[in-house]
């Protein structure tokens, strides 16, 4: 018998809500390029929210299948650390590719930490075993 992991219904709902939330934030931010009157909460948050959204979506998009594939949780942690380190490096020492802005890195770190909290909870409570008889 091969047992497989399946996300519970609430796990899938929260996952989709997080992805949708991040997508809406990114969409609003990118719409701001065409109309400066469109903002997320305020202008300060608006200028950094894309790092938050991209970090969250990337972490969820890679980490969620890994959890379902039963990769070790340490790999999920390492992925999060990689995203955090990449945010800090891109926003501090890679000024030739990007305008250096530590607040962008902080928003990216917060997005990653929200994804990590989600993974921590679903790893303990959000999955169920499906018994495969094949």
XYZ file of C-alpha atoms in Angstrom:
134
model
C 0.000 0.000 0.000
C 1.150 3.485 -0.829
C -0.223 6.160 1.451
C -0.435 9.676 0.044
C -1.120 13.014 1.646
C -4.135 15.064 0.674
C -4.927 18.585 1.870
C -8.062 19.010 3.941
C -10.788 21.227 2.506
C -9.964 24.142 4.819
C -6.291 23.841 3.841
C -7.174 24.248 0.157
C -9.507 27.160 0.912
C -6.875 29.048 2.929
C -4.213 28.297 0.280
C -6.389 29.697 -2.503
C -7.336 32.725 -0.384
C -3.658 33.505 0.283
C -2.798 33.196 -3.417
C -5.798 35.348 -4.376
C -4.946 37.934 -1.719
C -1.357 38.209 -2.968
C -2.506 38.339 -6.599
C -4.957 41.155 -5.830
C -2.252 43.119 -3.997
C 0.174 42.674 -6.901
C -2.517 43.613 -9.422
C -3.383 46.796 -7.520
C 0.313 47.683 -7.282
C 0.855 47.147 -10.993
C -2.295 49.109 -11.860
C -0.722 51.994 -9.935
C 1.834 52.273 -12.756
C -0.996 53.410 -15.037
C -3.017 55.400 -12.501
C -1.229 56.818 -9.458
C -4.568 57.230 -7.678
C -4.857 53.456 -7.209
C -3.145 52.501 -3.945
C -3.085 49.633 -1.476
C -3.939 51.207 1.912
C -1.374 54.044 1.496
C 1.451 55.138 -0.809
C 4.205 53.734 1.431
C 2.734 50.237 1.502
C 1.855 50.489 -2.166
C 5.478 50.958 -3.198
C 6.662 47.773 -1.444
C 3.686 45.402 -1.643
C 4.857 43.616 -4.783
C 7.829 42.079 -2.894
C 5.415 40.836 -0.242
C 3.092 39.313 -2.848
C 5.819 37.752 -4.997
C 7.609 36.210 -2.013
C 4.364 34.788 -0.632
C 3.212 33.367 -3.980
C 6.613 31.856 -4.769
C 6.905 30.233 -1.337
C 3.363 28.860 -1.449
C 3.660 27.773 -5.073
C 6.808 25.745 -4.488
C 6.320 24.694 -0.857
C 2.743 23.418 -1.091
C 3.497 20.725 -3.694
C 6.596 19.787 -1.721
C 4.493 19.163 1.378
C 2.078 17.020 -0.631
C 5.049 15.114 -2.055
C 6.124 14.464 1.544
C 9.431 16.301 1.285
C 10.943 16.861 4.694
C 9.820 19.986 6.512
C 13.475 21.008 6.714
C 13.383 21.509 2.925
C 10.376 23.811 3.333
C 12.339 25.759 5.952
C 15.392 25.947 3.677
C 13.241 27.227 0.820
C 11.915 29.998 3.082
C 15.433 30.894 4.202
C 16.549 30.971 0.565
C 13.726 33.404 -0.293
C 14.586 35.607 2.699
C 18.300 35.649 1.857
C 17.535 36.351 -1.812
C 15.314 39.288 -0.787
C 18.024 40.762 1.423
C 20.776 40.299 -1.184
C 18.682 41.699 -4.042
C 17.613 44.707 -2.001
C 21.004 45.573 -0.509
C 24.013 44.548 -2.606
C 22.561 44.150 -6.099
C 22.076 47.832 -6.823
C 23.146 47.289 -10.421
C 19.979 45.226 -11.037
C 17.561 46.832 -8.648
C 17.108 50.037 -6.699
C 18.365 49.138 -3.241
C 15.586 49.412 -0.689
C 15.673 47.566 2.624
C 11.926 48.095 3.104
C 11.320 45.984 -0.008
C 13.348 43.209 1.619
C 11.349 43.527 4.831
C 8.055 43.215 2.938
C 9.430 40.143 1.146
C 10.473 38.640 4.476
C 6.995 39.251 5.935
C 5.393 37.537 2.924
C 7.722 34.576 3.402
C 6.979 34.395 7.138
C 3.237 34.335 6.478
C 3.804 31.441 4.074
C 5.945 29.690 6.695
C 3.213 30.051 9.332
C 0.741 28.526 6.885
C 3.088 25.585 6.228
C 3.711 25.105 9.934
C -0.018 24.823 10.641
C -0.927 22.632 7.670
C 2.020 20.326 8.265
C 0.584 19.573 11.705
C -3.187 19.863 11.160
C -4.050 20.431 7.498
C -3.274 17.148 5.781
C -4.926 13.765 5.751
C -3.629 10.395 4.632
C -5.265 8.730 1.655
C -4.782 4.992 1.518
C -3.941 3.855 -1.999
C -4.813 0.201 -2.549
C -2.830 -0.184 -5.778
